[in-house]
Coordinates of C-alpha atoms and ligand atoms in Angstrom, one line a residue:
X4 CA 0.0 0.0 0.0
X5 CA 2.1 2.9 -1.3
X6 CA -1.0 4.9 -0.5
X7 CA -0.8 4.5 3.3
X8 CA 1.9 7.1 3.8
X9 CA 0.2 9.5 1.4
X10 CA -3.2 9.1 3.1
X11 CA -1.7 9.6 6.5
X12 CA 0.0 12.8 5.3
X13 CA -3.3 14.0 4.0
X14 CA -5.2 13.4 7.2
X15 CA -2.5 15.2 9.2
X16 CA -2.8 18.2 6.9
X17 CA -6.6 18.1 7.3
X18 CA -6.1 18.3 11.1
X19 CA -4.0 21.5 10.7
X20 CA -5.6 23.6 7.9
X21 CA -7.8 26.5 8.8
X22 CA -11.5 26.1 8.3
X23 CA -11.4 28.5 5.3
X24 CA -8.8 26.3 3.7
X25 CA -10.9 23.2 4.4
X26 CA -13.9 24.8 2.8
X27 CA -12.0 26.0 -0.2
X28 CA -10.5 22.6 -1.0
X29 CA -13.8 20.8 -0.2
X30 CA -15.4 22.9 -2.8
X31 CA -12.7 22.5 -5.4
X32 CA -12.6 18.7 -4.9
X33 CA -16.4 18.3 -4.6
X34 CA -16.1 16.4 -1.3
X35 CA -17.5 18.0 1.9
X36 CA -16.5 15.1 4.1
X37 CA -13.4 14.9 6.4
X38 CA -11.7 12.7 3.7
X39 CA -11.5 15.4 1.1
X40 CA -7.7 15.3 1.1
X41 CA -7.1 11.7 2.1
X42 CA -9.5 10.6 -0.7
X43 CA -7.3 12.2 -3.4
X44 CA -3.8 11.5 -1.9
X45 CA -3.1 8.4 -4.0
X46 CA -4.7 9.6 -7.2
X47 CA -1.4 10.7 -8.8
X48 CA 0.0 7.1 -8.4
X49 CA -3.2 5.7 -10.0
X50 CA -2.8 7.8 -13.1
X51 CA 0.9 7.7 -13.7
X52 CA 0.7 4.4 -15.7
X53 CA -2.3 5.4 -17.7
X54 CA -2.2 6.9 -21.2
X55 CA -3.6 10.2 -19.9
X56 CA -1.2 10.4 -16.9
X57 CA 2.1 9.3 -18.6
X58 CA 3.3 12.9 -18.7
X59 CA 3.4 12.9 -14.9
X60 CA 5.5 9.7 -14.3
X61 CA 8.7 11.6 -13.6
X62 CA 7.1 14.1 -11.3
X63 CA 7.1 11.7 -8.3
X64 CA 10.8 11.9 -7.7
X65 CA 14.1 13.7 -8.4
X66 CA 17.2 11.6 -9.2
X67 CA 20.0 13.2 -7.2
X68 CA 23.2 12.0 -8.8
X69 CA 25.1 12.2 -5.6
X70 CA 27.3 9.5 -4.0
X71 CA 25.8 8.0 -0.9
X72 CA 26.9 7.4 1.8
X73 CA 30.0 9.6 1.1
X74 CA 28.2 12.6 -0.2
X75 CA 24.5 13.5 -0.5
X76 CA 22.9 16.6 -2.1
X77 CA 20.6 17.8 -4.9
X78 CA 21.6 20.1 -7.7
X79 CA 18.5 21.2 -9.7
X80 CA 20.3 21.8 -13.0
X81 CA 21.9 18.4 -12.8
X82 CA 19.1 16.3 -11.2
X83 CA 15.8 17.6 -12.4
X84 CA 14.9 16.0 -15.8
X85 CA 14.1 18.3 -18.7
X86 CA 10.4 17.2 -18.6
X87 CA 10.2 17.7 -14.8
X88 CA 10.8 16.2 -11.4
X89 CA 9.1 16.4 -8.0
X90 CA 10.5 19.9 -7.2
X91 CA 9.4 21.4 -10.5
X92 CA 6.0 19.6 -10.3
X93 CA 5.3 21.1 -6.9
X94 CA 6.1 24.5 -8.4
X95 CA 4.0 23.9 -11.5
X96 CA 0.9 22.6 -9.7
X97 CA 1.1 25.3 -7.0
X98 CA 1.2 27.9 -9.7
X99 CA -1.8 26.3 -11.5
X100 CA -3.7 26.1 -8.2
X101 CA -3.2 29.9 -7.9
X102 CA -4.2 30.6 -11.5
X103 CA -7.8 31.9 -11.4
X104 CA -7.9 31.9 -15.2
X105 CA -7.8 28.1 -15.3
X106 CA -11.0 26.1 -15.1
X107 CA -11.9 24.6 -11.7
X108 CA -11.4 21.1 -13.1
X109 CA -7.7 21.9 -13.8
X110 CA -7.2 23.5 -10.4
X111 CA -8.7 20.4 -8.9
X112 CA -6.1 18.2 -10.8
X113 CA -3.4 20.6 -9.5
X114 CA -4.6 20.2 -5.9
X115 CA -4.5 16.4 -6.2
X116 CA -0.9 16.5 -7.6
X117 CA 0.2 19.0 -4.8
X118 CA -1.2 16.8 -2.0
X119 CA 0.6 13.8 -3.4
X120 CA 4.0 15.3 -4.4
X121 CA 4.5 17.0 -1.0
X122 CA 4.4 13.5 0.4
X123 CA 6.7 12.0 -2.2
X124 CA 9.3 14.7 -1.7
X125 CA 9.6 13.7 2.0
X126 CA 10.5 10.1 1.2
X127 CA 14.4 9.9 1.1
X128 CA 14.5 7.5 -1.8
X129 CA 12.3 9.7 -4.0
X130 CA 15.3 12.1 -3.9
X131 CA 18.0 9.7 -5.0
X132 CA 19.3 8.3 -8.3
X133 CA 21.1 5.2 -7.0
X134 CA 19.4 2.1 -8.4
X135 CA 16.3 4.1 -9.5
X136 CA 15.6 5.4 -6.0
X137 CA 16.4 2.0 -4.5
X138 CA 13.9 0.1 -6.8
X139 CA 16.8 -2.0 -8.0
X140 CA 18.1 -3.0 -4.6
X141 CA 16.5 -6.3 -3.5
X142 CA 16.2 -6.9 0.2
X143 CA 14.2 -8.9 2.8
X144 CA 11.8 -7.4 5.3
X145 CA 10.6 -9.8 7.9
X146 CA 11.6 -12.7 5.6
X147 CA 9.7 -11.4 2.5
X148 CA 11.4 -10.2 -0.7
X149 CA 10.9 -6.5 -1.5
X150 CA 13.0 -3.8 -3.1
X151 CA 14.4 -1.0 -0.9
X152 CA 12.2 1.7 -2.4
X153 CA 9.1 -0.3 -1.4
X154 CA 10.5 -0.9 2.1
X155 CA 10.7 3.0 2.6
X156 CA 7.4 3.7 0.8
X157 CA 5.4 1.1 2.7
X158 CA 6.9 -1.7 4.8
X159 CA 8.4 0.4 7.5
X160 CA 5.3 2.5 8.1
X161 CA 3.0 -0.5 8.0
X162 CA 5.1 -2.3 10.6
X163 CA 5.2 0.8 12.7
X164 CA 1.4 0.8 13.0
X165 CA 1.1 -3.0 13.4
X166 CA -0.1 -3.7 9.8
X167 CA -2.7 -2.2 7.5
X168 CA -5.6 -3.5 5.5
X169 CA -6.3 -3.2 1.8
X170 CA -8.2 0.1 2.3
X171 CA -5.9 1.7 4.9
X172 CA -8.1 4.7 5.7
X173 CA -8.9 3.8 9.3
X174 CA -5.3 2.9 10.1
X175 CA -4.1 6.1 8.4
X176 CA -6.5 8.2 10.3
X177 CA -5.5 6.7 13.6
X178 CA -1.8 7.2 12.9
X179 CA -2.4 10.8 11.6
X180 CA -4.3 11.6 14.8
X181 CA -1.4 10.2 16.9
X182 CA 1.2 12.2 15.0
X183 CA -1.1 15.3 15.2
X184 CA -1.0 14.9 19.0
X185 CA 2.8 14.6 18.9
X186 CA 3.0 17.8 16.9
X187 CA 0.5 19.7 19.2
X188 CA 1.7 18.6 22.6
X189 CA 4.3 15.8 22.3
X190 CA 7.8 15.0 21.0
X191 CA 7.4 17.1 17.8
X192 CA 6.0 20.2 19.5
X193 CA 9.4 22.0 19.9
X194 CA 10.3 21.6 16.2
X195 CA 7.0 22.4 14.5
X196 CA 7.9 26.0 13.8
X197 CA 11.4 25.1 12.5
X198 CA 9.6 22.8 10.0
X199 CA 8.0 25.9 8.4
X200 CA 11.3 27.8 8.1
X201 CA 11.7 27.3 4.3
X202 CA 8.1 27.7 3.4
X203 CA 7.7 30.5 0.9
X204 CA 4.8 30.7 -1.5
X205 CA 6.7 33.4 -3.4
X206 CA 9.3 30.7 -4.3
X207 CA 7.7 27.2 -4.6
X208 CA 10.9 25.8 -6.2
X209 CA 13.1 26.9 -3.3
X210 CA 10.5 25.6 -0.8
X211 CA 10.3 22.2 -2.5
X212 CA 14.0 22.0 -3.0
X213 CA 14.6 22.6 0.7
X214 CA 12.2 19.8 1.6
X215 CA 13.8 17.4 -1.0
X216 CA 17.3 18.2 0.1
X217 CA 16.5 17.5 3.8
X218 CA 15.0 14.1 2.8
X219 CA 17.9 13.3 0.5
X220 CA 20.3 13.8 3.4
X221 CA 18.8 10.8 5.1
X222 CA 19.9 8.6 2.2
X223 CA 23.5 9.1 3.4
X224 CA 22.8 8.6 7.2
X225 CA 19.8 6.2 7.5
X226 CA 18.9 4.7 4.2
X227 CA 22.4 3.6 2.8
X228 CA 24.7 4.2 5.8
X229 CA 27.2 1.7 4.4
X230 CA 26.4 2.2 0.7
X231 CA 24.1 0.4 -1.7
X232 CA 26.1 -2.8 -2.0
X233 CA 26.2 -3.5 1.7
X234 CA 22.4 -3.6 1.9
X235 CA 21.6 -5.9 -1.1
X236 CA 20.0 -9.2 0.1
X237 CA 20.0 -8.1 3.7
X238 CA 17.1 -8.6 6.2
X239 CA 15.9 -5.1 7.2
X240 CA 13.1 -6.0 9.6
X241 CA 15.0 -5.7 12.8
X242 CA 18.1 -3.4 13.5
X243 CA 17.7 -1.5 10.2
X244 CA 14.0 -1.1 10.9
X245 CA 14.7 0.3 14.4
X246 CA 16.9 3.0 13.0
X247 CA 14.6 3.8 10.0
X248 CA 11.2 3.9 11.7
X249 CA 11.8 7.2 13.6
X250 CA 12.9 8.8 10.3
X251 CA 9.7 7.6 8.5
X252 CA 7.6 8.8 11.4
X253 CA 9.3 12.2 11.4
X254 CA 9.1 12.7 7.7
X255 CA 5.4 11.8 7.6
X256 CA 4.6 14.2 10.4
X257 CA 6.6 17.0 8.7
X258 CA 5.0 16.3 5.3
X259 CA 1.5 16.6 6.8
X260 CA 2.3 19.7 8.8
X261 CA 4.0 21.4 5.9
X262 CA 1.2 20.5 3.4
X263 CA -1.3 22.2 5.8
X264 CA 0.8 25.3 5.8
X265 CA 1.2 25.2 2.0
X266 CA -2.6 24.8 1.4
X267 CA -3.3 27.6 3.9
X268 CA -1.1 30.0 2.0
X269 CA -2.7 28.9 -1.3
X270 CA -6.3 29.2 -0.1
X271 CA -5.6 32.6 1.5
X272 CA -4.2 33.9 -1.8
X273 CA -7.3 32.8 -3.8
X274 CA -9.6 35.1 -1.8
Ligands
LIG309 N1 -0.6 20.2 -17.7 C1 0.2 20.2 -16.7 N2 1.0 21.3 -16.4 C2 1.0 22.3 -17.2 C3 0.1 22.3 -18.3 C4 -0.7 21.2 -18.6 O1 0.3 19.2 -15.9 N3 1.8 23.4 -16.9 C5 -1.5 18.9 -17.9 C6 -2.7 19.0 -17.0 C7 -3.8 19.2 -18.0 C8 -3.2 18.6 -19.3 O2 -1.8 18.8 -19.2 O3 -5.0 18.4 -17.6 C9 -3.7 19.4 -20.6 O4 -3.4 20.8 -20.4 P1 -3.7 21.8 -21.6 O5 -5.1 21.7 -21.9 O6 -3.3 23.1 -21.0 O7 -2.8 21.4 -22.7
LIG310 N1 10.8 6.1 -8.4 C1 11.8 6.9 -7.8 N2 12.9 7.2 -8.5 C2 13.1 6.7 -9.8 C3 12.1 5.9 -10.3 C4 11.0 5.6 -9.6 O1 11.6 7.4 -6.7 N3 14.2 7.0 -10.4 C5 9.6 5.8 -7.6 C6 8.3 6.1 -8.2 C7 7.4 5.0 -7.6 C8 8.3 3.8 -7.4 O2 9.7 4.4 -7.3 O3 7.0 5.5 -6.3 C9 8.2 2.7 -8.4 O4 8.5 3.3 -9.7 P1 8.3 2.5 -11.1 O5 6.9 2.0 -11.0 O6 8.6 3.5 -12.1 O7 9.3 1.4 -11.0
LIG311 ZN1 4.2 9.2 -6.0

């Protein structure tokens, strides 16, 4: 369920947006329930393999051509493909959301892409070129074969919450509410304002690049601490998981909190 993390991020954002923001996006997305963001969070993944959605396939990641674990870092001119990457996609769809001359149907598509790509840019391996973001690194997780990208997209988060069902909305909601409490009064409370330091609606590329660079740095420290070859074929369900799970939790919490701030800025501008 690659969707579980995205749905959780969307529920966290729903918990933090202002009531004006909620009304604005509920109207745009024609969904007046509490699931208006969660319900569209995985849409971008469902269209990327369709004929209509092919143009968006490269928008889910940026292939940082760095050298983990020795050196991590993103260089836009080097790493963002000519037809786009997650950083330029966040810029493009934020701009389209703000463009009142576009039909509402196009602004709704832009909203769905923004909700999804803010999540993708917080996953370290969506900001790394090595083995196509870890897709080519085969590992085991609790005895089952996966690739490293899938472990970071799904397996770690699913283990953290004790497993999820095929439609993971209830589990995502519960996890989102727990992380919301950590942000409001718990272990993330002290850092929540720092998380918004780079947020600047005047410069969506710089904002998204700051988020992507922060996630990319984890590739050198927590994803591939001994390099890509050392991890191939390894069991990642115990010690590796123990070190990785706090990063996944932090990145999901940050993505949701930042998405709320971003949507608040956008909705305030459209008044
Ligand atoms: N499109 C996009 N980003 C743009 C322009 C277009 O993603 N900057 C996508 C979304 C639209 C589709 O292309 O649904 C068709 O757009 P248009 O009618 O402008 O060609
Ligand atoms: N992906 C990535 N970096 C790449 C290629 C793909 O982060 N260079 C992501 C996009 C999907 C997942 O990996 O979330 C699987 O991609 P695909 O279906 O293209 O193999
Ligand atoms: Zn994606």
